[in-house]
Amino acid sequence: MNAKKLKQTVLTDIKRDIKSEMDSYQQELNKGYLKSNIFLNYVPVIISLIFVIFIIYYLVIGMH
């Protein structure tokens, strides 16, 4: 009886540890995803802004 209770306690502790590890790992993944998502959203905006600046620059140079 005592060994069965001890086994159950150990299994419960292991499950709890694994769950907390998985939760912290998932939080790290979510942080990394948000950072990369923000970065990937801004890349096309920056590239298009550079193209617009070059187009305006060449139009101004062409008018002179």
C-alpha positions as MATLAB code, in Angstrom:
seq = 'MNAKKLKQTVLTDIKRDIKSEMDSYQQELNKGYLKSNIFLNYVPVIISLIFVIFIIYYLVIGMH';
ca = [
       0.000    0.000    0.000;
       2.760    2.419    0.966;
       4.820    1.644   -2.151;
       1.763    2.213   -4.333;
       1.154    5.616   -2.722;
       4.825    6.547   -3.117;
       4.750    5.531   -6.781;
       1.631    7.625   -7.346;
       3.238   10.628   -5.623;
       6.406   10.304   -7.705;
       4.391    9.999  -10.920;
       2.333   13.054   -9.995;
       5.498   15.051   -9.266;
       7.061   13.991  -12.572;
       3.914   14.942  -14.485;
       3.816   18.323  -12.754;
       7.496   18.964  -13.557;
       7.031   17.985  -17.201;
       3.962   20.207  -17.486;
       5.765   23.229  -16.024;
       8.745   22.605  -18.330;
       6.425   22.397  -21.335;
       4.623   25.579  -20.286;
       7.854   27.550  -19.951;
       9.095   26.160  -23.278;
       5.814   27.144  -24.946;
       6.111   30.669  -23.536;
       9.642   30.967  -24.942;
       8.398   29.751  -28.326;
       5.575   32.284  -28.279;
       7.996   35.121  -27.469;
      10.318   34.080  -30.288;
       7.410   33.789  -32.707;
       6.132   37.241  -31.821;
       9.587   38.774  -32.278;
      10.123   37.095  -35.645;
       6.565   37.903  -36.715;
       7.015   41.620  -35.986;
      10.369   41.582  -37.794;
       8.916   39.795  -40.837;
       6.008   42.224  -40.967;
       8.338   45.227  -41.072;
      10.757   43.896  -43.716;
       8.459   44.472  -46.766;
       7.501   47.903  -45.429;
      11.153   48.941  -45.159;
      11.977   47.568  -48.622;
       9.030   49.350  -50.221;
       9.959   52.606  -48.462;
      13.483   52.344  -49.856;
      12.073   51.817  -53.358;
       9.733   54.801  -53.002;
      12.603   57.016  -51.836;
      14.733   55.929  -54.809;
      11.876   56.557  -57.261;
      11.271   60.051  -55.865;
      15.018   60.736  -55.913;
      15.331   59.734  -59.586;
      12.245   61.777  -60.520;
      13.695   64.861  -58.827;
      17.104   64.318  -60.469;
      15.401   63.772  -63.852;
      13.506   67.074  -63.625;
      16.653   69.153  -63.219;
];
